[in-house]
Tab-separated table of C-alpha atoms and ligand atoms in Angstrom:
chain	number	residue	atom	x	y	z
A	1117	MET	CA	0.000	0.000	0.000
A	1118	PHE	CA	2.768	2.414	0.812
A	1119	LYS	CA	5.151	3.966	-1.629
A	1120	LYS	CA	7.784	1.251	-1.401
A	1121	ALA	CA	5.342	-1.525	-2.296
A	1122	MET	CA	3.989	0.646	-5.044
A	1123	ILE	CA	7.352	1.109	-6.710
A	1124	GLY	CA	7.607	-2.644	-7.248
A	1125	ALA	CA	4.077	-2.787	-8.587
A	1126	VAL	CA	4.658	-0.013	-11.077
A	1127	ALA	CA	7.897	-1.491	-12.276
A	1128	ALA	CA	6.234	-4.869	-12.764
A	1129	ALA	CA	3.053	-3.711	-14.377
A	1130	ALA	CA	4.363	-0.621	-16.127
A	1131	ILE	CA	0.843	0.488	-16.941
A	1132	PHE	CA	0.363	3.435	-14.660
A	1133	SER	CA	1.362	7.030	-14.798
A	1134	THR	CA	4.690	7.098	-13.039
A	1135	THR	CA	4.346	10.832	-12.442
A	1136	ALA	CA	1.242	10.273	-10.337
A	1137	ALA	CA	2.797	7.196	-8.757
A	1138	TRP	CA	5.859	9.003	-7.459
A	1139	ALA	CA	3.791	11.896	-6.153
A	1140	ALA	CA	1.326	9.817	-4.156
A	1141	GLU	CA	1.899	9.122	-0.467
A	1142	TYR	CA	-0.285	6.001	-0.448
A	1143	THR	CA	-1.192	3.585	-3.199
A	1144	LEU	CA	-4.245	1.345	-3.149
A	1145	ARG	CA	-4.526	-1.465	-5.666
A	1146	LEU	CA	-8.160	-2.034	-6.651
A	1147	SER	CA	-9.028	-5.403	-8.145
A	1148	HIS	CA	-12.254	-6.433	-9.849
A	1149	GLY	CA	-13.410	-9.252	-12.102
A	1150	ASP	CA	-15.014	-7.397	-14.979
A	1151	ASN	CA	-13.519	-5.932	-18.107
A	1152	GLU	CA	-13.336	-2.243	-18.931
A	1153	ALA	CA	-16.693	-2.087	-20.739
A	1154	ASN	CA	-18.577	-3.102	-17.603
A	1155	PRO	CA	-20.284	-0.678	-15.173
A	1156	THR	CA	-18.089	-2.102	-12.395
A	1157	HIS	CA	-15.015	-0.700	-14.105
A	1158	LYS	CA	-16.669	2.663	-14.724
A	1159	GLY	CA	-17.462	2.873	-11.016
A	1160	ALA	CA	-13.875	1.906	-10.211
A	1161	VAL	CA	-12.578	4.744	-12.381
A	1162	LYS	CA	-14.947	7.185	-10.637
A	1163	PHE	CA	-13.615	5.990	-7.251
A	1164	GLN	CA	-10.050	6.528	-8.493
A	1165	GLU	CA	-10.868	10.096	-9.579
A	1166	LEU	CA	-12.739	10.980	-6.391
A	1167	VAL	CA	-9.999	9.587	-4.140
A	1168	ASN	CA	-7.446	11.635	-6.031
A	1169	GLU	CA	-9.610	14.751	-5.672
A	1170	TYR	CA	-10.590	14.307	-2.006
A	1171	THR	CA	-7.047	13.502	-0.884
A	1172	ASN	CA	-5.404	16.161	-3.064
A	1173	GLY	CA	-3.416	13.448	-4.773
A	1174	ARG	CA	-2.043	11.923	-1.557
A	1175	VAL	CA	-3.697	8.598	-2.408
A	1176	GLN	CA	-3.410	6.934	-5.783
A	1177	VAL	CA	-5.774	4.123	-6.752
A	1178	GLN	CA	-4.450	1.616	-9.295
A	1179	ILE	CA	-7.185	-0.390	-10.993
A	1180	TYR	CA	-6.624	-4.012	-12.010
A	1181	PRO	CA	-9.687	-5.190	-13.999
A	1182	ALA	CA	-10.608	-8.630	-15.342
A	1183	ASN	CA	-9.223	-10.770	-12.510
A	1184	GLN	CA	-5.634	-9.724	-13.275
A	1185	LEU	CA	-4.719	-10.160	-9.612
A	1186	GLY	CA	-6.637	-13.439	-9.164
A	1187	SER	CA	-10.224	-14.658	-8.900
A	1188	GLU	CA	-12.651	-12.608	-6.847
A	1189	GLU	CA	-12.489	-15.165	-4.032
A	1190	GLU	CA	-8.668	-15.318	-4.045
A	1191	VAL	CA	-8.324	-11.553	-3.991
A	1192	ALA	CA	-10.814	-11.314	-1.104
A	1193	GLN	CA	-8.424	-13.512	0.911
A	1194	SER	CA	-5.542	-11.197	0.024
A	1195	VAL	CA	-7.600	-8.159	1.041
A	1196	ARG	CA	-8.255	-9.844	4.364
A	1197	MET	CA	-4.492	-10.227	4.858
A	1198	GLY	CA	-3.804	-6.699	3.635
A	1199	SER	CA	-1.586	-7.841	0.766
A	1200	ILE	CA	-4.063	-6.356	-1.732
A	1201	GLU	CA	-5.722	-3.211	-0.461
A	1202	THR	CA	-9.128	-2.961	-2.141
A	1203	GLU	CA	-11.528	-4.949	-4.302
A	1204	ILE	CA	-14.983	-4.780	-5.868
A	1205	LEU	CA	-16.582	-8.205	-6.002
A	1206	TYR	CA	-19.963	-9.854	-6.315
A	1207	THR	CA	-21.483	-10.332	-2.869
A	1208	GLY	CA	-21.905	-14.029	-3.591
A	1209	ASN	CA	-18.147	-14.393	-3.972
A	1210	LEU	CA	-17.541	-12.628	-0.635
A	1211	VAL	CA	-20.025	-14.697	1.341
A	1212	PRO	CA	-17.759	-17.757	1.775
A	1213	LEU	CA	-15.370	-15.419	3.660
A	1214	ALA	CA	-17.921	-13.030	5.138
A	1215	PRO	CA	-21.229	-14.856	5.663
A	1216	SER	CA	-23.123	-11.840	7.045
A	1217	ALA	CA	-22.906	-10.116	3.644
A	1218	GLY	CA	-25.298	-12.781	2.326
A	1219	VAL	CA	-28.366	-10.922	3.627
A	1220	MET	CA	-28.330	-8.948	0.361
A	1221	MET	CA	-28.829	-12.194	-1.544
A	1222	LEU	CA	-32.053	-13.565	-0.129
A	1223	PRO	CA	-33.949	-14.507	-3.293
A	1224	TYR	CA	-36.717	-12.117	-4.339
A	1225	ALA	CA	-35.902	-9.699	-1.497
A	1226	PHE	CA	-36.183	-6.758	-3.914
A	1227	THR	CA	-38.425	-5.923	-6.829
A	1228	THR	CA	-36.570	-2.803	-8.034
A	1229	SER	CA	-32.989	-1.580	-8.114
A	1230	GLN	CA	-34.033	1.489	-6.130
A	1231	GLN	CA	-35.169	-0.739	-3.282
A	1232	ALA	CA	-31.817	-2.497	-3.299
A	1233	TRP	CA	-29.961	0.849	-3.206
A	1234	ALA	CA	-31.905	1.999	-0.143
A	1235	ALA	CA	-31.315	-1.356	1.562
A	1236	MET	CA	-27.581	-1.421	0.769
A	1237	ASP	CA	-27.003	2.082	2.079
A	1238	ALA	CA	-28.871	1.381	5.302
A	1239	LEU	CA	-27.045	-1.906	5.821
A	1240	GLN	CA	-23.532	-0.662	5.134
A	1241	GLU	CA	-22.543	0.432	8.639
A	1242	PRO	CA	-24.244	-2.345	10.660
A	1243	LEU	CA	-22.728	-4.812	8.215
A	1244	ASN	CA	-19.270	-3.284	8.558
A	1245	GLU	CA	-19.253	-4.046	12.275
A	1246	ARG	CA	-19.644	-7.701	11.369
A	1247	LEU	CA	-17.430	-7.873	8.260
A	1248	VAL	CA	-14.461	-6.388	10.071
A	1249	LYS	CA	-14.657	-9.278	12.554
A	1250	GLU	CA	-15.594	-12.023	10.091
A	1251	ALA	CA	-13.312	-11.176	7.214
A	1252	GLY	CA	-11.019	-8.276	8.113
A	1253	VAL	CA	-12.654	-6.085	5.463
A	1254	ARG	CA	-14.826	-2.983	5.462
A	1255	VAL	CA	-17.272	-1.778	2.814
A	1256	LEU	CA	-16.689	1.718	1.400
A	1257	GLY	CA	-19.682	1.636	-0.939
A	1258	TYR	CA	-22.076	-0.807	-2.519
A	1259	PHE	CA	-22.092	-1.199	-6.284
A	1260	GLU	CA	-25.134	-2.674	-8.033
A	1261	LYS	CA	-25.620	-3.868	-11.606
A	1262	GLY	CA	-29.247	-4.879	-11.814
A	1263	PHE	CA	-30.986	-8.205	-11.478
A	1264	ARG	CA	-29.351	-11.467	-12.420
A	1265	VAL	CA	-30.952	-13.047	-15.466
A	1266	LEU	CA	-30.497	-16.547	-16.867
A	1267	THR	CA	-28.724	-17.083	-20.194
A	1268	THR	CA	-28.793	-20.422	-22.003
A	1269	SER	CA	-27.494	-21.879	-25.241
A	1270	ARG	CA	-29.388	-25.090	-25.956
A	1271	LYS	CA	-32.985	-24.027	-25.418
A	1272	PRO	CA	-35.061	-21.192	-24.050
A	1273	VAL	CA	-36.240	-21.514	-20.461
A	1274	GLU	CA	-39.885	-20.474	-20.196
A	1275	THR	CA	-40.930	-22.659	-17.283
A	1276	LEU	CA	-39.334	-24.578	-14.410
A	1277	GLU	CA	-39.791	-27.717	-16.469
A	1278	ASP	CA	-37.509	-26.251	-19.181
A	1279	LEU	CA	-34.640	-25.958	-16.700
A	1280	LYS	CA	-34.442	-29.720	-16.326
A	1281	GLY	CA	-31.385	-31.278	-17.926
A	1282	LEU	CA	-29.516	-27.965	-18.258
A	1283	LYS	CA	-26.054	-27.480	-16.784
A	1284	ILE	CA	-26.192	-24.038	-15.199
A	1285	ARG	CA	-23.187	-22.376	-13.609
A	1286	VAL	CA	-23.721	-20.408	-10.391
A	1287	SER	CA	-21.369	-18.418	-8.223
A	1288	PRO	CA	-20.033	-20.779	-5.520
A	1289	ASN	CA	-22.308	-19.865	-2.625
A	1290	LYS	CA	-25.014	-21.761	-0.766
A	1291	ILE	CA	-27.870	-19.402	-1.598
A	1292	ALA	CA	-27.462	-19.678	-5.368
A	1293	ILE	CA	-26.787	-23.421	-5.221
A	1294	ASP	CA	-29.768	-24.251	-2.998
A	1295	THR	CA	-32.091	-21.984	-4.959
A	1296	PHE	CA	-31.345	-23.772	-8.217
A	1297	LYS	CA	-31.716	-27.103	-6.417
A	1298	ALA	CA	-35.171	-25.999	-5.252
A	1299	TRP	CA	-35.916	-25.292	-8.905
A	1300	GLY	CA	-35.124	-28.918	-9.718
A	1301	ILE	CA	-31.534	-28.997	-11.003
A	1302	ASP	CA	-28.023	-29.495	-9.638
A	1303	PRO	CA	-26.225	-26.271	-10.597
A	1304	ILE	CA	-22.479	-26.135	-11.205
A	1305	PRO	CA	-20.577	-23.819	-8.844
A	1306	MET	CA	-17.614	-22.324	-10.682
A	1307	ALA	CA	-15.250	-19.362	-10.313
A	1308	TRP	CA	-16.272	-16.368	-12.406
A	1309	SER	CA	-12.976	-16.315	-14.290
A	1310	GLU	CA	-13.768	-19.770	-15.761
A	1311	VAL	CA	-17.282	-19.052	-16.998
A	1312	PHE	CA	-16.713	-17.808	-20.556
A	1313	PRO	CA	-14.461	-20.711	-21.638
A	1314	ALA	CA	-16.852	-23.182	-19.990
A	1315	LEU	CA	-19.766	-21.730	-21.982
A	1316	GLN	CA	-17.694	-21.710	-25.139
A	1317	GLN	CA	-16.628	-25.336	-24.732
A	1318	ARG	CA	-20.202	-26.308	-23.803
A	1319	VAL	CA	-19.062	-27.632	-20.429
A	1320	ILE	CA	-22.056	-25.653	-19.170
A	1321	ASP	CA	-25.258	-24.623	-20.954
A	1322	GLY	CA	-25.920	-21.410	-19.118
A	1323	GLN	CA	-25.194	-18.967	-16.334
A	1324	GLU	CA	-26.894	-16.098	-14.527
A	1325	ASN	CA	-25.628	-12.527	-14.322
A	1326	PRO	CA	-27.002	-9.060	-15.162
A	1327	TYR	CA	-27.797	-7.980	-18.732
A	1328	THR	CA	-24.779	-5.660	-18.898
A	1329	THR	CA	-22.468	-8.593	-18.167
A	1330	SER	CA	-23.717	-10.423	-21.262
A	1331	ILE	CA	-22.449	-7.429	-23.253
A	1332	SER	CA	-19.140	-6.807	-21.507
A	1333	SER	CA	-18.274	-10.513	-21.318
A	1334	LYS	CA	-19.523	-11.177	-24.865
A	1335	PHE	CA	-21.850	-13.950	-23.742
A	1336	TYR	CA	-23.911	-13.231	-26.874
A	1337	GLU	CA	-21.205	-15.113	-28.778
A	1338	VAL	CA	-21.908	-18.335	-26.884
A	1339	GLN	CA	-25.458	-17.971	-25.523
A	1340	ASN	CA	-28.811	-17.696	-27.303
A	1341	TYR	CA	-31.614	-17.013	-24.820
A	1342	ILE	CA	-32.213	-14.844	-21.769
A	1343	THR	CA	-34.898	-15.516	-19.179
A	1344	GLU	CA	-35.623	-12.728	-16.742
A	1345	ILE	CA	-35.614	-14.802	-13.577
A	1346	HIS	CA	-35.094	-11.587	-11.610
A	1347	TYR	CA	-34.420	-13.509	-8.396
A	1348	MET	CA	-31.393	-11.714	-7.085
A	1349	ILE	CA	-29.662	-8.409	-7.513
A	1350	TRP	CA	-25.962	-8.142	-8.453
A	1351	SER	CA	-24.705	-6.270	-5.423
A	1352	GLY	CA	-20.980	-5.734	-5.167
A	1353	PRO	CA	-19.248	-4.190	-2.181
A	1354	LEU	CA	-16.174	-2.062	-2.711
A	1355	ILE	CA	-14.099	-3.420	0.159
A	1356	ILE	CA	-10.885	-2.251	1.782
A	1357	SER	CA	-8.603	-4.297	4.005
A	1358	GLU	CA	-9.245	-3.345	7.629
A	1359	ARG	CA	-5.486	-3.674	8.316
A	1360	VAL	CA	-4.794	-1.107	5.623
A	1361	TYR	CA	-7.669	1.156	6.645
A	1362	GLN	CA	-6.579	1.317	10.270
A	1363	ARG	CA	-3.070	2.413	9.270
A	1364	LEU	CA	-4.378	5.419	7.354
A	1365	PRO	CA	-4.801	8.876	8.915
A	1366	ALA	CA	-8.372	9.867	9.832
A	1367	ASP	CA	-8.679	12.470	7.068
A	1368	ILE	CA	-7.728	9.893	4.447
A	1369	GLN	CA	-10.189	7.384	5.908
A	1370	GLU	CA	-12.888	10.030	5.682
A	1371	ALA	CA	-11.980	10.809	2.060
A	1372	LEU	CA	-12.143	7.108	1.152
A	1373	ASN	CA	-15.546	6.712	2.808
A	1374	ARG	CA	-16.891	9.690	0.888
A	1375	ALA	CA	-15.364	8.587	-2.405
A	1376	GLY	CA	-16.702	5.038	-1.944
A	1377	ARG	CA	-20.278	6.189	-1.375
A	1378	GLU	CA	-20.224	8.664	-4.239
A	1379	ALA	CA	-18.596	6.219	-6.664
A	1380	ALA	CA	-21.306	3.692	-5.780
A	1381	ASP	CA	-24.067	6.232	-6.478
A	1382	TYR	CA	-22.484	6.996	-9.831
A	1383	GLN	CA	-21.933	3.335	-10.758
A	1384	ARG	CA	-25.513	2.334	-9.895
A	1385	GLN	CA	-26.856	5.033	-12.194
A	1386	VAL	CA	-24.533	3.961	-15.026
A	1387	ALA	CA	-25.613	0.333	-14.643
A	1388	TYR	CA	-29.269	1.302	-14.507
A	1389	GLU	CA	-29.037	3.314	-17.712
A	1390	GLU	CA	-26.890	0.729	-19.498
A	1391	THR	CA	-29.254	-2.144	-18.730
A	1392	GLU	CA	-31.929	-0.994	-21.209
A	1393	ALA	CA	-29.296	-0.374	-23.897
A	1394	ALA	CA	-27.823	-3.827	-23.193
A	1395	LYS	CA	-31.173	-5.542	-23.800
A	1396	LYS	CA	-31.499	-3.834	-27.170
A	1397	GLU	CA	-27.948	-4.674	-28.174
A	1398	LEU	CA	-28.291	-8.321	-27.141
A	1399	VAL	CA	-31.291	-8.682	-29.451
A	1400	GLU	CA	-29.357	-6.996	-32.265
A	1401	ARG	CA	-26.585	-9.494	-31.653
A	1402	GLY	CA	-28.981	-12.388	-32.115
A	1403	MET	CA	-30.112	-13.296	-28.607
A	1404	THR	CA	-33.761	-13.962	-27.814
A	1405	LEU	CA	-35.243	-12.272	-24.754
A	1406	VAL	CA	-37.676	-14.758	-23.291
A	1407	GLY	CA	-39.013	-12.403	-20.577
A	1408	PRO	CA	-40.009	-13.646	-17.117
A	1409	PRO	CA	-40.852	-17.347	-16.741
A	1410	LYS	CA	-44.496	-18.143	-17.486
A	1411	ASP	CA	-44.785	-19.879	-14.113
A	1412	GLU	CA	-42.861	-17.216	-12.193
A	1413	GLU	CA	-44.906	-17.655	-9.019
A	1414	LYS	CA	-43.625	-21.242	-8.730
A	1415	TRP	CA	-39.999	-20.014	-8.940
A	1416	GLN	CA	-40.725	-17.413	-6.285
A	1417	GLU	CA	-42.543	-19.776	-3.942
A	1418	ALA	CA	-39.796	-22.409	-4.083
A	1419	ALA	CA	-37.037	-19.850	-3.473
A	1420	ARG	CA	-38.765	-17.860	-0.735
A	1421	ALA	CA	-39.491	-21.057	1.195
A	1422	LEU	CA	-35.723	-21.489	1.574
A	1423	TRP	CA	-35.054	-18.254	3.472
A	1424	PRO	CA	-34.979	-19.773	7.001
A	1425	SER	CA	-32.610	-22.491	5.779
A	1426	PHE	CA	-30.121	-19.783	4.734
A	1427	TYR	CA	-29.953	-17.991	8.067
A	1428	ASP	CA	-27.130	-20.091	9.546
A	1429	SER	CA	-24.976	-19.485	6.485
A	1430	ILE	CA	-25.498	-15.699	6.521
A	1431	GLY	CA	-24.569	-14.885	10.089
A	1432	GLY	CA	-27.410	-16.497	12.046
A	1433	ARG	CA	-31.135	-15.928	12.466
A	1434	GLU	CA	-30.764	-12.919	14.774
A	1435	TRP	CA	-28.621	-10.988	12.273
A	1436	ALA	CA	-30.731	-12.103	9.314
A	1437	GLU	CA	-33.887	-10.798	10.989
A	1438	GLN	CA	-32.210	-7.595	12.156
A	1439	ALA	CA	-30.887	-6.995	8.626
A	1440	GLN	CA	-34.281	-7.684	7.065
A	1441	LYS	CA	-35.835	-5.111	9.393
A	1442	ILE	CA	-33.194	-2.522	8.468
A	1443	MET	CA	-33.737	-3.230	4.770
A	1444	GLU	CA	-37.536	-3.134	4.974
A	1445	GLU	CA	-37.508	0.178	6.855
A	1446	ALA	CA	-35.094	1.681	4.342
A	1447	ILE	CA	-37.232	0.509	1.434
A	1448	GLN	CA	-40.383	1.925	2.981
A	1449	SER	CA	-38.801	5.277	3.639
A	1450	GLY	CA	-37.233	5.776	0.238
A	1451	GLY	CA	-36.720	2.718	-1.928
B	2045	LIG	C1	-20.310	-14.046	-10.642
B	2045	LIG	O1	-21.258	-14.554	-11.222
B	2045	LIG	O2	-19.396	-14.706	-10.132
B	2045	LIG	C2	-20.249	-12.548	-10.566
B	2045	LIG	O3	-21.522	-11.993	-10.718
B	2045	LIG	C3	-19.298	-12.022	-11.616
B	2045	LIG	C4	-19.038	-10.555	-11.446
B	2045	LIG	O4	-18.455	-10.181	-10.433
B	2045	LIG	O5	-19.428	-9.744	-12.311
């Protein structure tokens, strides 16, 4: 994080402005799993700019997109240790390390992105108290990319029955796995970095991620149909290592908190606007938008019935209920 470590990083990567690098007092590497066309990256760039502005150039953020520093799960471990300073990752990929973050993933908890934004903002501080203890990380802001939708290659999925026989990749976390099991199939948990080649080689038939991801990851080249299963939002905390955070002066901490929140607001808006454009482009590129499943209530019923069975894996019943109350109140008062 500090200048010495940074010098090695710049020499190795040779992709950053050395002028800025030498001037900065602190350097934070920021890893994420998406490529530069994705709203995650645009939010990362906004964070970089705001940190520079609010710290008068004392802190430089170096962005490493597309899993350059490792898979989302691997980098989260490094952030815990403080050997990588910051990361933006899908909540589902943080949950194995930080179970309490899973409250954002209860299926069908939200019907709009705006509800999710209100819930995420209200949860951030109570959740931080837990994440610092569970995983040695703290959230600076919550990114969001819209609802996860199902893409498939072999056939369109219009009903639960259509899912049968399909090999669907999910992010390796209990909530996604059990939800697909309740829908009648054994999903395939797999690291995000392996998904495109697995789709291409037909090791899997489908996956679920937001519309914008199908554009930035070029899933339209290997997938044909999209079903709007709308069961879970892509929420992605921008996390910082607590070890790193506690070594920073208070004014820098304050600047990072402000930059994190504002970058998240910006990124959510970008993702929201890009989602409609993504749908149009995916059709132009030959994909068929199936819409919501015809028997959507069956999907919802099966998934909602699982909520109590998730509580132990997301920090316990007491926290799950407390978090639900915080989220519901936030939604009612603004979402
Ligand atoms: C996943 O499916 O693993 C994530 O949603 C990928 C991402 O972080 O965009």
